[in-house]
Coordinates of C-alpha atoms and ligand atoms in Angstrom, one line a residue:
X1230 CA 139.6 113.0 98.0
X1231 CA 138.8 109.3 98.1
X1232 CA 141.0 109.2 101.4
X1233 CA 138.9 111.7 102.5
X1234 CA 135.6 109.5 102.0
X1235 CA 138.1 106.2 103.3
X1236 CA 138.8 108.6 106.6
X1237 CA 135.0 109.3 107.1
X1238 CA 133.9 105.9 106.7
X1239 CA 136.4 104.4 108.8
X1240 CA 135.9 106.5 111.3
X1241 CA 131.8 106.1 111.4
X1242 CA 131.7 102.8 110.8
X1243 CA 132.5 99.2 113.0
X1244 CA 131.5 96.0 112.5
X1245 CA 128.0 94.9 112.7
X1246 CA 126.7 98.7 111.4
X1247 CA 124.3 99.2 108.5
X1248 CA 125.1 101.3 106.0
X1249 CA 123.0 102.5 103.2
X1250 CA 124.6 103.7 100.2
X1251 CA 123.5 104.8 96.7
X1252 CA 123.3 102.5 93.0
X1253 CA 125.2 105.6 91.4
X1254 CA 128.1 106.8 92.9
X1255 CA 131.8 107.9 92.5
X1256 CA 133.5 104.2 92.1
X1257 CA 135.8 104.4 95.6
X1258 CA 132.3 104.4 97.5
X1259 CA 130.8 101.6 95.2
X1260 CA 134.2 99.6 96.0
X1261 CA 134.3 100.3 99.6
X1262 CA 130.9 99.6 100.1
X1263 CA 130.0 96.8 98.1
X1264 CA 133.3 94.9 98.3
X1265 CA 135.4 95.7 101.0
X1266 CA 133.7 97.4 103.9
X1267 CA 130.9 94.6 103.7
X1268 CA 133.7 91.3 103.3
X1269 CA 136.6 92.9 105.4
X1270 CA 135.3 94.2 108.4
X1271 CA 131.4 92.7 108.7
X1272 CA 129.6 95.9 108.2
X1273 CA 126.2 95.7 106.6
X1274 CA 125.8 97.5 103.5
X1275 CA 122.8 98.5 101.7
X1276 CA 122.6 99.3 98.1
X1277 CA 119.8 101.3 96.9
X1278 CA 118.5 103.9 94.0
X1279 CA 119.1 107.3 96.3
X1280 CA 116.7 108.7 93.4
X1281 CA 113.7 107.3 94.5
X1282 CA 112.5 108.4 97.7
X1283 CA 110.6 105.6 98.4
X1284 CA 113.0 103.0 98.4
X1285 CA 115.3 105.3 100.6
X1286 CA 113.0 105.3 103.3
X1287 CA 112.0 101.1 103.1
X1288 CA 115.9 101.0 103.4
X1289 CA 116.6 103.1 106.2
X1290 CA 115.7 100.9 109.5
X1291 CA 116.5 101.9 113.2
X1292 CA 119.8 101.0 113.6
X1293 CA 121.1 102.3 110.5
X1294 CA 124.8 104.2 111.7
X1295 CA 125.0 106.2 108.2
X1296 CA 123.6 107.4 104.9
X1297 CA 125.3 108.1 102.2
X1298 CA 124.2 110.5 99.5
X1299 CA 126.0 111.9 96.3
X1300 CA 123.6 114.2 94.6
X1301 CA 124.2 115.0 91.6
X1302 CA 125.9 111.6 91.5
X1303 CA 128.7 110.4 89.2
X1304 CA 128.4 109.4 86.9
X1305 CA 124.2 110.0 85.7
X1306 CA 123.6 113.0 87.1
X1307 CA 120.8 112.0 89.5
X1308 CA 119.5 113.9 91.7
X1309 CA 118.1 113.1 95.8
X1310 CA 116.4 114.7 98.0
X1311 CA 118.8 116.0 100.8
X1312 CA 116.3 117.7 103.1
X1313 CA 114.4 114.4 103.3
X1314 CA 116.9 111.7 103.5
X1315 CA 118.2 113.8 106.2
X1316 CA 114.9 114.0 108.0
X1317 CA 114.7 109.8 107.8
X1318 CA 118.0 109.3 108.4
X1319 CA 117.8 111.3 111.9
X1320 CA 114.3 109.8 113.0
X1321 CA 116.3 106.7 112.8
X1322 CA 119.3 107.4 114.6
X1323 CA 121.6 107.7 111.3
X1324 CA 124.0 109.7 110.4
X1325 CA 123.8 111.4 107.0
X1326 CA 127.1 112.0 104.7
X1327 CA 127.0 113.9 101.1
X1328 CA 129.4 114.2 98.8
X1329 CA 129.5 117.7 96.8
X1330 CA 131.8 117.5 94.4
X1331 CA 129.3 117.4 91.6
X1332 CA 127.4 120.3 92.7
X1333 CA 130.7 122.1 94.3
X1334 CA 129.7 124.7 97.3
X1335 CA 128.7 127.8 95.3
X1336 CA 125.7 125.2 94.3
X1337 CA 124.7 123.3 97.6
X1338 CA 125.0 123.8 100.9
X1339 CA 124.0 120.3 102.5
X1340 CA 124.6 120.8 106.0
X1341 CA 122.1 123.3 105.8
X1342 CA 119.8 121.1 104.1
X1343 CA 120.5 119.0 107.8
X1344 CA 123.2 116.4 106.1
X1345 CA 125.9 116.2 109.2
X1346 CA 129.1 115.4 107.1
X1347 CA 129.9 117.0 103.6
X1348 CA 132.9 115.6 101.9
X1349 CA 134.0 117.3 98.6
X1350 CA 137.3 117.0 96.1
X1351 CA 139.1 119.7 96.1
X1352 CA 140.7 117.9 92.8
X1353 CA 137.9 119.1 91.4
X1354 CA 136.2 122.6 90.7
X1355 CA 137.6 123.5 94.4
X1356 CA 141.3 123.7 92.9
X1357 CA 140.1 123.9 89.2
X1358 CA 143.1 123.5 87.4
X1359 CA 143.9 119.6 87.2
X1360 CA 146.9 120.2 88.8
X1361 CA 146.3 118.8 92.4
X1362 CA 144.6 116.4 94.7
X1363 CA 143.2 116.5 98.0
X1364 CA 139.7 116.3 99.7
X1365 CA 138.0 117.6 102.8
X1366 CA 135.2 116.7 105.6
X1367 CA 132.8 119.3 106.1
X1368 CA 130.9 119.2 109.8
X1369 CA 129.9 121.1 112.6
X1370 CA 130.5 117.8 114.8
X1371 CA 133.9 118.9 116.2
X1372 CA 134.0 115.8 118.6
X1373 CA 133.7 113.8 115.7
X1374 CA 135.9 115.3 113.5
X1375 CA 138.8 115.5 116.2
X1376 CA 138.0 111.7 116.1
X1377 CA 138.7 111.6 112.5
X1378 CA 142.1 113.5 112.9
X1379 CA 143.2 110.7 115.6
X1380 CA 141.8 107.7 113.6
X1381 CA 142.5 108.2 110.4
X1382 CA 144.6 111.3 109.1
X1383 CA 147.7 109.0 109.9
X1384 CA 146.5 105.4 109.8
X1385 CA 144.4 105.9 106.2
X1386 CA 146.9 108.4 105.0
X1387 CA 145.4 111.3 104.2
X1388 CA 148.0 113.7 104.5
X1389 CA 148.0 116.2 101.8
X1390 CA 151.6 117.5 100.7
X1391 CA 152.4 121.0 101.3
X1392 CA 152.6 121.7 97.5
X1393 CA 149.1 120.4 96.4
X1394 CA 147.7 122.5 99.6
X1395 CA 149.3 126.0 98.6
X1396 CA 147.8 125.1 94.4
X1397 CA 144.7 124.2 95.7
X1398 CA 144.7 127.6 98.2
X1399 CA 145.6 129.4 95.0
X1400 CA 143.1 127.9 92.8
X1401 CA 140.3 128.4 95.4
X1402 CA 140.9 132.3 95.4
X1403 CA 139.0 132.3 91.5
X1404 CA 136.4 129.4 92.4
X1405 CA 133.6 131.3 92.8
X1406 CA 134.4 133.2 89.5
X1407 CA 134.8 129.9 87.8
X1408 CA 132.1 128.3 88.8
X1409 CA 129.3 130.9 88.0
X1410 CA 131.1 130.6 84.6
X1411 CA 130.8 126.9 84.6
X1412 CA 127.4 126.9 85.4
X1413 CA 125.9 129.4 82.5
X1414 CA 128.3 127.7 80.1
X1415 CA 127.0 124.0 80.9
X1416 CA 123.6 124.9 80.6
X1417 CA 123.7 126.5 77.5
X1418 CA 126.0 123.6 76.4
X1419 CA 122.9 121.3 77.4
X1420 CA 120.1 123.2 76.1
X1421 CA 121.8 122.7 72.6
X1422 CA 122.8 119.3 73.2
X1423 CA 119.4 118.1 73.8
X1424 CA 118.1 119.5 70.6
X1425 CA 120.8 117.7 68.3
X1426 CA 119.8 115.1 66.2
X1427 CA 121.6 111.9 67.5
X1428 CA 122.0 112.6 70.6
X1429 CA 119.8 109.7 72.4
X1430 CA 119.6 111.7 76.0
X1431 CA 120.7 114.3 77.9
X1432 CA 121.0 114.0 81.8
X1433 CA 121.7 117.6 83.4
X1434 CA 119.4 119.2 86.8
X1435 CA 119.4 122.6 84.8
X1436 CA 116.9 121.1 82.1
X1437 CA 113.0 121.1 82.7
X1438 CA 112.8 117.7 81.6
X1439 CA 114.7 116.2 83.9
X1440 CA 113.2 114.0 86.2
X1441 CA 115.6 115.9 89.5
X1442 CA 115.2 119.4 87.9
X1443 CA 112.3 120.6 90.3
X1444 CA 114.2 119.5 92.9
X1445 CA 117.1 120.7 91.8
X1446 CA 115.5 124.0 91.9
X1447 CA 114.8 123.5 95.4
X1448 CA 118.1 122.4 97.3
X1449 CA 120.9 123.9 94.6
X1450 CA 121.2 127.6 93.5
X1451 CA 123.4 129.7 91.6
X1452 CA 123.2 126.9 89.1
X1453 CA 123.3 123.1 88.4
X1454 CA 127.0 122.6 88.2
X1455 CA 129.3 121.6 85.2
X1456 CA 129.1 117.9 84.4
X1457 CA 126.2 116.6 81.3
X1458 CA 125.8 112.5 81.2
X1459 CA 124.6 112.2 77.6
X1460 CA 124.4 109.7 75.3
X1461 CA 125.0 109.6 71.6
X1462 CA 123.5 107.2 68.7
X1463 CA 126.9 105.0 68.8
X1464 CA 128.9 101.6 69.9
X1465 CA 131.5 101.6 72.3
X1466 CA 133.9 102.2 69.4
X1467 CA 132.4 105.1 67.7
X1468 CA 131.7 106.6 71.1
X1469 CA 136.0 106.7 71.1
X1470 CA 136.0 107.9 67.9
X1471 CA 134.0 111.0 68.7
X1472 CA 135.7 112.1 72.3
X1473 CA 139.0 111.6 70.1
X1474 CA 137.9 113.7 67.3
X1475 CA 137.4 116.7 69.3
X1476 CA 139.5 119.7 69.1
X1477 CA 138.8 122.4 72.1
X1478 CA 137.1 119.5 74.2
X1479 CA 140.1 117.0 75.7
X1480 CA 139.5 113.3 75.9
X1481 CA 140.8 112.4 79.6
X1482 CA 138.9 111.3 83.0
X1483 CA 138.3 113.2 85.9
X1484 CA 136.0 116.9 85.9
X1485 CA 135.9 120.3 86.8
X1486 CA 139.4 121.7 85.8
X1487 CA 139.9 125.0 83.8
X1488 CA 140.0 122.5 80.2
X1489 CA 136.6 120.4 79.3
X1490 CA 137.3 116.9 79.7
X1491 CA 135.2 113.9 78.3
X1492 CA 134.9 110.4 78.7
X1493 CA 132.8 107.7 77.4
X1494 CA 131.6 105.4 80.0
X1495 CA 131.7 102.0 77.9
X1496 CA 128.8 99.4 77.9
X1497 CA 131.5 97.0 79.4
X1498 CA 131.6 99.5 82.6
X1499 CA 131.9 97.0 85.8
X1500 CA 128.6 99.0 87.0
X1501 CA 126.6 99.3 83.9
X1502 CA 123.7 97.7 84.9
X1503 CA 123.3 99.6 88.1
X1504 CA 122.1 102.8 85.9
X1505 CA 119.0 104.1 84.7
X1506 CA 118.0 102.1 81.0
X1507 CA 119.1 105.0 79.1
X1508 CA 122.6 105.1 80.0
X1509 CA 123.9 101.6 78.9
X1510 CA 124.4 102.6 75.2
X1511 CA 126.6 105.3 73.9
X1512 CA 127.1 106.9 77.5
X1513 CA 129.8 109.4 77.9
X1514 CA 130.4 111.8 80.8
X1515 CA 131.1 115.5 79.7
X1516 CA 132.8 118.2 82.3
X1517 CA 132.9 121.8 80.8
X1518 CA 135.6 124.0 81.7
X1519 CA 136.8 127.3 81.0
X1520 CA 136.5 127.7 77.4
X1521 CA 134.3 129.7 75.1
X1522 CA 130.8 127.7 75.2
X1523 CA 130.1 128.3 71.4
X1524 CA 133.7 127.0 71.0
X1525 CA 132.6 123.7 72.9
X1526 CA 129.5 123.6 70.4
X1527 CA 131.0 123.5 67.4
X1528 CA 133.7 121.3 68.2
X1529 CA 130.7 119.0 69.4
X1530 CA 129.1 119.2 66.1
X1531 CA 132.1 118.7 64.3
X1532 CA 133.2 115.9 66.2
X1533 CA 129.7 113.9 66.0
X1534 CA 129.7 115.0 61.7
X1535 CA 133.0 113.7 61.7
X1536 CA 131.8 109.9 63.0
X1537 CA 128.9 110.7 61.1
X1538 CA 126.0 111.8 63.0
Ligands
LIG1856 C1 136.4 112.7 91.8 C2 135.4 112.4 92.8 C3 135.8 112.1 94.1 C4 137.2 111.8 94.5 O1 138.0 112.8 94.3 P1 139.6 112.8 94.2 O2 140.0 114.1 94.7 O3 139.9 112.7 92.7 O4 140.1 111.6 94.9 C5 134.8 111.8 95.0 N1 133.5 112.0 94.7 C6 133.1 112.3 93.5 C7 131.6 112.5 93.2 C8 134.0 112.6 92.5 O5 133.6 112.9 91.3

């Protein structure tokens, strides 16, 4: 979906625009906002921690074009405040864009929450089988998104083949089905995660003591989606040692396909500094899939006895 983000940008944005964009984010919108957008075509682009309200609003000036908002973000789990970023971002004459694909559309409906684009990977939980890519833009702005088709289905190339459309059709028959799976199994995988003995932290909207969980509560429902952030007592290496000694679970990037997939995200992470404290030691990003959640609990135990923790 990444030309789908690409396709919305482009299309939004010209030079001279201010952008402002969050600290935690999937990496295409950290690249295309803080190296290319900014030093190719002279747009302004504003970095700031979407988690703190706050500093959202000191960054929002008249004559920002767009906001951008992933929430939960990717790869901490963070949570912002749709409804209110929305209300900022219109009072100054901005545009607001969310991307879904953490909390999938069973979870969160943003343009209800007054977002005005929604951009989500159907890669993801939308297809759910690891099989495809593609992406889509969300919006009731038909003007606009008949300006997206002109400008950049051709010229940024986001032209799904025929193929990936008719799996991703396919896989979105079961995604409701899936995802109300993925949800009940993630939180109980959390719950017991957060009470195992070196295991640092647990980031997931689902638990009370999470700093985005009331919030959570507020803008998301049928659950809190399938992704934990969660850190483990460990070095870079025995954070590889762990994903690679798990059975059920399988060591690979990306989220939200039928399998569980883990991957550490390394203290030598180009961003690693833009996260909360917590995360720059032992950090690994955990999607749960399909299997039994008592399955995914004992190959977790096993696989942190085996590095011995
Ligand atoms: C994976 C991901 C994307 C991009 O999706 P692809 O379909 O893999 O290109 C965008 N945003 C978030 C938050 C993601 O996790």
């Amino acid at each position: 979906m990444s030309p789908a983000l690409h396709a919305l940008f482009w299309t939004l944005l010209k030079t001279g625009d201010r952008v402002v964009y969050p600290k935690v984010s999937y990496m295409a919108v950290y690249r295309l906002f803080h190296e290319l957008f900014n030093n190719k075509f002279g747009v302004e682009t504003v970095m700031v921690d979407m988690t703190d309200f706050d500093a959202v609003k000191k960054a929002i000036t008249p004559g920002t074009r767009l906001v951008h908002v992933e929430t939960p973000d990717n790869p901490t789990d963070g949570i912002s405040d749709i409804a209110a970023i929305a209300k900022i971002a219109h009072e100054n004459g901005a545009i607001l864009s969310v991307d879904n694909t953490f909390a999938s559309p069973l979870n969160q409906h943003p343009l209800d929450l007054g977002a005005d684009f929604v951009v989500e990977s159907l890669t993801k939980y939308i297809n759910g089988h690891g099989d495809a890519q593609g992406g889509a833009i969300i919006s009731n702005d038909l003007e606009t998104m008949d300006r997206i088709r002109y400008e950049a289905q051709v010229n940024v190339g986001s032209v799904i083949s025929p193929f990936n459309a008719w799996q991703i059709f396919r896989g979105a028959v079961t995604f409701p089905l899936r995802m109300e799976r993925i949800n009940a199994s993630t939180q109980k995988i959390a719950e017991w995660l957060e009470q195992r003995q070196n295991v640092t932290f647990v980031s997931y909207p689902g638990l009370p003591s999470n700093p985005g969980h009331e919030l959570a509560k507020k803008q998301m429902k049928h659950g809190f989606g399938g992704v934990i952030s969660f850190g483990i007592a460990a070095d870079d290496k025995a954070v590889e040692r762990f994903c690679a000694a798990l059975k059920v679970v399988t060591f690979a990037v990306s989220l939200g396909h039928d399998e569980s997939l883990i991957f550490p995200q390394p203290s030598y992470d180009e961003r690693i500094n833009l996260y909360p404290e917590k995360f720059r030691k032992g950090f690994i990003r955990f999607s749960i899939g399909l299997e039994d959640p008592d399955d995914i609990i004992g190959d977790l135990d096993q696989a942190l006895k085996a590095i011995g923790l």
